[in-house]
């Protein structure tokens, strides 16, 4: 197997254009499992760990630009104040070793419906920046996924970064697993409130062929939350919100849980996330 070791993003993009079948590797926490179990035997690996641009984060106008190679560990340590939902999700990923190696770019590259970074990215309406020698395009995270482990990424493209709007209010992420750590989510849910715009964003994980937004549930919160005089969330709104989140999912029965359990769990997670986020807003 050939291992290509670019030192800059330009060089990486040229190599990806020349050898589109080369498999990018960042933290390797998905790729190495596939190689070890012989599920994949690529002719070439494109090692991105020496590409400094991918490992940086910073401002892009009023947005936060998170390089595809920034690890979960660094999101937790350096960005919990600016990306609270993604930091909460990052804390639930794997183990300390996996969080140190694993990256959001790799999570997106694998495009698993169970990827923990995806629901918070959907909830804040993040954009994924894709680069190739042909140029750069930005795709809303909600349009990035096309099916289980499939995305709009073209063979000559790399994920360069994720663009996240400025923090607008409380965010939550919550996940059900068969134990507390080192598990793939049975289902997960993210919520982001934007009280000034009277908007709520959602993301559902592990309960459909792709990560999903619960659009009707978002519309309910926009219309029914007491945005002006922050009283507690009316219980009828919380219950309806849970129902609409569960209805937006299209889960299957598998080894981790049944579809019926996932729908029930999502309605509970959604109500809890709403109460937590709203209390944070109310109490400052
Ligand atoms: C023990 C264990 C526990 C885990 N627990 C969790 C968990 O709790 N939650 C969770 O979501 N995941 C979990 N994972 C899966 C994995 O850690 C994550 O998906 C992680 O985000 C992958 O990041 P990485 O940098 O290691 O990706 P890699 O393995 O390097 O790459 C993953 C995929 O993305 C592609 N890729 C990587 N970078 C780019 C790029 N810049 N452009 C285009 N394509 C790219 C690769 O070609 C590959 O297809 C676990 C894995 C293990 C082994």
Coordinates of C-alpha atoms and ligand atoms in Angstrom, one line a residue:
X1 CA 0.0 0.0 0.0
X2 CA 1.3 3.4 -0.9
X3 CA 1.1 6.1 1.8
X4 CA 1.0 9.7 0.5
X5 CA 2.2 12.3 3.0
X6 CA 1.3 15.8 1.9
X7 CA 2.6 18.8 4.0
X8 CA 0.1 21.4 2.9
X9 CA -3.6 21.5 1.9
X10 CA -2.6 22.4 -1.7
X11 CA -0.4 19.4 -2.0
X12 CA -3.1 17.1 -0.4
X13 CA -5.7 18.4 -3.0
X14 CA -3.2 17.8 -5.9
X15 CA -2.6 14.2 -4.7
X16 CA -6.3 13.6 -4.2
X17 CA -6.9 14.8 -7.8
X18 CA -4.1 12.6 -9.2
X19 CA -5.1 9.5 -7.1
X20 CA -8.8 9.9 -6.4
X21 CA -8.9 6.3 -4.9
X22 CA -6.5 7.3 -2.2
X23 CA -8.3 7.0 1.2
X24 CA -7.8 10.0 3.4
X25 CA -6.7 9.2 6.9
X26 CA -6.8 11.8 9.8
X27 CA -7.2 10.3 13.3
X28 CA -7.5 6.8 11.8
X29 CA -10.1 5.7 14.4
X30 CA -12.4 4.5 11.6
X31 CA -10.0 3.8 8.8
X32 CA -7.6 1.6 10.8
X33 CA -10.5 -0.5 12.1
X34 CA -11.6 -1.1 8.5
X35 CA -8.0 -2.0 7.5
X36 CA -7.5 -4.2 10.5
X37 CA -10.7 -6.2 9.8
X38 CA -9.9 -6.3 6.1
X39 CA -13.1 -4.5 5.2
X40 CA -11.0 -2.2 3.0
X41 CA -7.7 -2.7 1.2
X42 CA -7.0 0.6 -0.6
X43 CA -4.1 0.9 -3.0
X44 CA -3.1 4.2 -1.3
X45 CA -3.7 6.1 1.9
X46 CA -3.6 9.9 2.0
X47 CA -2.2 10.8 5.4
X48 CA -3.6 14.2 6.4
X49 CA -1.9 14.4 9.8
X50 CA 0.9 16.7 8.6
X51 CA -1.4 19.2 6.9
X52 CA -1.3 22.1 9.4
X53 CA -4.2 24.0 7.8
X54 CA -6.6 21.2 8.7
X55 CA -5.6 21.2 12.3
X56 CA -6.4 24.9 12.9
X57 CA -9.5 26.7 14.1
X58 CA -10.2 30.4 14.0
X59 CA -12.6 33.1 12.8
X60 CA -14.1 33.5 9.3
X61 CA -16.1 36.7 9.4
X62 CA -18.5 36.2 12.2
X63 CA -18.4 32.4 11.9
X64 CA -16.1 29.9 13.6
X65 CA -14.0 27.9 11.2
X66 CA -13.2 24.5 12.6
X67 CA -10.5 22.7 10.6
X68 CA -11.5 19.1 9.7
X69 CA -8.5 17.8 11.6
X70 CA -9.3 19.3 15.0
X71 CA -9.7 16.5 17.5
X72 CA -12.6 16.0 19.9
X73 CA -10.1 16.5 22.8
X74 CA -9.3 20.0 21.5
X75 CA -12.9 20.9 21.0
X76 CA -13.5 20.0 24.6
X77 CA -10.5 21.8 25.9
X78 CA -10.4 24.9 23.6
X79 CA -13.9 25.4 22.2
X80 CA -16.5 24.3 24.9
X81 CA -17.5 28.0 25.4
X82 CA -18.1 28.7 21.7
X83 CA -19.4 25.3 20.6
X84 CA -21.1 23.9 23.7
X85 CA -23.3 21.4 21.8
X86 CA -20.5 20.0 19.8
X87 CA -18.3 19.9 23.0
X88 CA -21.0 18.0 24.9
X89 CA -21.2 15.5 22.0
X90 CA -17.4 15.3 21.9
X91 CA -17.3 14.3 25.6
X92 CA -19.4 11.2 24.8
X93 CA -17.2 10.0 21.9
X94 CA -15.3 6.7 22.6
X95 CA -12.6 6.9 25.2
X96 CA -9.8 9.4 26.0
X97 CA -7.6 7.8 23.3
X98 CA -10.4 8.0 20.6
X99 CA -11.1 11.6 21.6
X100 CA -7.4 12.5 21.3
X101 CA -7.1 11.0 17.8
X102 CA -10.7 11.3 16.3
X103 CA -11.8 14.4 14.4
X104 CA -15.0 16.0 13.2
X105 CA -13.7 15.8 9.7
X106 CA -13.3 12.0 10.1
X107 CA -16.8 11.7 11.6
X108 CA -18.2 13.6 8.5
X109 CA -16.0 11.5 6.2
X110 CA -17.4 8.3 7.6
X111 CA -21.0 9.8 7.4
X112 CA -22.4 7.2 9.8
X113 CA -25.9 8.1 10.9
X114 CA -24.7 7.4 14.4
X115 CA -21.8 9.9 14.2
X116 CA -22.0 12.0 17.4
X117 CA -20.7 15.2 15.9
X118 CA -23.6 15.4 13.3
X119 CA -26.7 16.3 15.4
X120 CA -25.0 19.4 17.0
X121 CA -23.8 20.5 13.5
X122 CA -27.4 20.2 12.1
X123 CA -28.8 22.0 15.1
X124 CA -26.7 25.1 14.6
X125 CA -27.1 24.9 10.8
X126 CA -23.3 24.5 10.2
X127 CA -21.8 24.3 6.8
X128 CA -19.2 21.8 5.6
X129 CA -16.4 23.2 3.5
X130 CA -15.3 20.9 0.7
X131 CA -12.1 21.6 -1.2
X132 CA -10.5 20.2 -4.4
X133 CA -8.2 21.5 -7.1
X134 CA -11.4 22.7 -8.8
X135 CA -12.1 25.1 -6.0
X136 CA -14.0 25.3 -2.7
X137 CA -17.7 24.8 -2.0
X138 CA -19.7 25.1 1.2
X139 CA -22.6 22.7 1.8
X140 CA -25.1 23.0 4.6
X141 CA -24.6 20.1 7.0
X142 CA -28.3 19.2 6.5
X143 CA -27.5 18.5 2.8
X144 CA -24.1 16.8 3.3
X145 CA -25.4 13.3 4.0
X146 CA -27.1 11.3 1.2
X147 CA -27.5 7.9 2.9
X148 CA -25.9 5.5 5.4
X149 CA -22.1 6.2 5.1
X150 CA -22.7 8.2 2.0
X151 CA -22.3 12.0 1.4
X152 CA -22.0 14.6 -1.4
X153 CA -18.1 14.4 -1.1
X154 CA -16.7 13.9 -4.6
X155 CA -13.8 11.5 -5.3
X156 CA -11.3 14.4 -5.7
X157 CA -12.6 16.4 -2.7
X158 CA -11.4 16.7 0.9
X159 CA -13.4 18.0 3.8
X160 CA -11.4 21.2 4.7
X161 CA -13.5 22.6 7.6
X162 CA -16.8 23.2 9.3
X163 CA -18.3 26.7 9.5
X164 CA -20.4 27.4 12.6
X165 CA -22.4 30.6 13.2
X166 CA -21.8 32.6 16.4
X167 CA -23.2 31.2 19.6
X168 CA -26.8 32.5 19.9
X169 CA -28.1 30.7 23.0
X170 CA -28.2 27.5 25.0
X171 CA -27.3 24.2 23.3
X172 CA -27.7 20.6 24.5
X173 CA -26.7 17.2 23.3
X174 CA -28.0 14.0 24.8
X175 CA -27.4 10.4 23.8
X176 CA -28.6 6.9 24.7
X177 CA -26.2 4.0 24.6
X178 CA -26.2 0.5 26.0
X179 CA -23.6 1.7 28.5
X180 CA -22.1 5.1 29.4
X181 CA -18.9 5.0 27.3
X182 CA -17.3 3.3 24.3
X183 CA -20.6 2.7 22.5
X184 CA -22.3 3.7 19.3
X185 CA -25.4 5.7 20.1
X186 CA -28.7 3.9 20.1
X187 CA -30.1 7.3 19.4
X188 CA -29.0 10.9 20.1
X189 CA -30.5 14.4 20.0
X190 CA -29.1 17.9 19.8
X191 CA -30.9 21.2 20.4
X192 CA -29.7 24.8 19.8
X193 CA -31.9 27.8 20.9
X194 CA -31.6 31.3 19.4
X195 CA -33.8 33.4 21.6
X196 CA -33.1 36.7 19.7
X197 CA -34.2 35.2 16.4
X198 CA -36.9 33.1 18.2
X199 CA -35.5 30.0 16.5
X200 CA -34.6 26.5 17.5
X201 CA -32.5 24.0 15.7
X202 CA -32.5 20.3 16.1
X203 CA -30.5 17.2 15.1
X204 CA -31.3 13.5 15.5
X205 CA -28.6 10.8 15.4
X206 CA -28.8 7.1 14.9
X207 CA -32.5 7.0 14.1
X208 CA -32.6 7.1 10.3
X209 CA -30.4 6.5 7.2
X210 CA -28.8 9.9 7.8
X211 CA -28.7 12.4 10.6
X212 CA -32.0 14.2 10.5
X213 CA -33.5 17.6 11.5
X214 CA -36.9 17.6 13.1
X215 CA -38.4 20.5 11.2
X216 CA -41.9 20.5 12.5
X217 CA -40.6 20.3 16.1
X218 CA -38.4 23.4 15.4
X219 CA -41.5 25.2 14.0
X220 CA -43.4 24.3 17.2
X221 CA -40.8 25.9 19.4
X222 CA -40.5 29.0 17.3
X223 CA -44.3 29.5 17.6
X224 CA -45.0 28.3 21.1
X225 CA -42.1 29.0 23.4
X226 CA -42.7 32.0 25.7
X227 CA -39.7 33.9 24.2
X228 CA -40.6 37.3 25.5
X229 CA -41.3 36.5 29.2
X230 CA -39.3 33.5 29.8
X231 CA -41.7 31.4 31.9
X232 CA -41.1 27.7 32.2
X233 CA -41.8 25.6 29.1
X234 CA -45.5 24.7 29.1
X235 CA -45.7 21.0 29.6
X236 CA -48.1 20.6 26.6
X237 CA -45.4 22.2 24.4
X238 CA -42.6 19.9 25.8
X239 CA -44.8 16.8 25.2
X240 CA -45.7 17.8 21.7
X241 CA -42.1 18.7 21.0
X242 CA -41.0 15.2 22.0
X243 CA -43.8 13.7 19.8
X244 CA -42.7 15.7 16.8
X245 CA -39.0 14.8 17.3
X246 CA -39.9 11.1 17.5
X247 CA -42.1 11.4 14.4
X248 CA -39.3 13.0 12.4
X249 CA -37.1 9.9 13.0
X250 CA -37.2 6.9 10.7
X251 CA -35.4 4.3 12.9
X252 CA -34.9 0.6 12.2
X253 CA -34.7 -2.5 14.5
X254 CA -31.0 -3.5 14.9
X255 CA -28.6 -5.0 17.4
X256 CA -28.5 -1.8 19.4
X257 CA -32.3 -1.3 19.8
X258 CA -35.7 -1.5 18.2
X259 CA -37.3 1.2 16.2
X260 CA -40.1 1.6 18.8
X261 CA -37.5 2.0 21.6
X262 CA -35.6 4.6 19.6
X263 CA -38.8 6.6 19.0
X264 CA -39.7 6.5 22.6
X265 CA -36.2 7.4 23.8
X266 CA -36.0 10.3 21.3
X267 CA -39.2 11.8 22.7
X268 CA -37.8 11.6 26.2
X269 CA -34.4 13.0 25.1
X270 CA -36.0 15.9 23.3
X271 CA -38.2 16.9 26.3
X272 CA -35.2 16.8 28.6
X273 CA -32.9 18.7 26.2
X274 CA -35.7 21.4 25.9
X275 CA -36.1 21.7 29.6
X276 CA -32.3 22.0 30.2
X277 CA -31.8 24.5 27.4
X278 CA -34.8 26.6 28.4
X279 CA -33.8 26.7 32.1
X280 CA -30.4 27.9 31.1
X281 CA -32.0 30.7 29.1
X282 CA -34.4 31.6 31.8
X283 CA -31.9 31.5 34.6
X284 CA -29.1 33.1 32.7
Ligands
LIG1 C1 -13.3 2.3 20.1 C2 -14.0 3.3 19.2 C3 -15.0 4.1 19.8 C4 -15.7 5.0 19.0 N1 -16.7 5.8 19.6 C5 -17.3 6.7 18.8 C6 -18.4 7.4 19.4 O1 -18.7 7.3 20.6 N2 -19.0 8.3 18.6 C7 -18.7 8.5 17.3 O2 -19.3 9.3 16.6 N3 -17.7 7.8 16.7 C8 -17.0 6.9 17.5 N4 -16.0 6.1 16.9 C9 -15.7 6.3 15.4 C10 -14.6 7.4 15.2 O3 -13.8 7.6 16.3 C11 -15.2 8.7 14.7 O4 -16.0 8.5 13.6 C12 -14.1 9.7 14.4 O5 -14.7 11.0 14.3 C13 -13.4 9.5 13.1 O6 -12.4 10.5 13.0 P1 -10.9 10.1 12.5 O7 -10.2 11.4 12.4 O8 -10.3 9.1 13.3 O9 -11.2 9.6 11.1 P2 -10.4 8.6 10.1 O10 -10.6 7.2 10.6 O11 -9.1 9.1 9.8 O12 -11.3 8.8 8.8 C14 -12.7 8.4 8.8 C15 -13.3 8.6 7.4 O13 -13.3 9.9 7.0 C16 -12.4 10.1 5.9 N5 -11.7 11.3 6.1 C17 -11.0 11.7 7.1 N6 -10.6 13.0 7.0 C18 -11.1 13.4 5.8 C19 -11.0 14.7 5.2 N7 -10.3 15.7 5.7 N8 -11.6 14.8 4.0 C20 -12.3 13.7 3.4 N9 -12.4 12.5 4.1 C21 -11.8 12.4 5.2 C22 -11.6 8.8 5.8 O14 -11.1 8.5 4.5 C23 -12.5 7.8 6.3 O15 -13.4 7.4 5.3 C24 -15.3 5.2 17.6 C25 -14.3 4.5 17.1 C26 -13.6 3.5 17.9 C27 -12.5 2.7 17.2

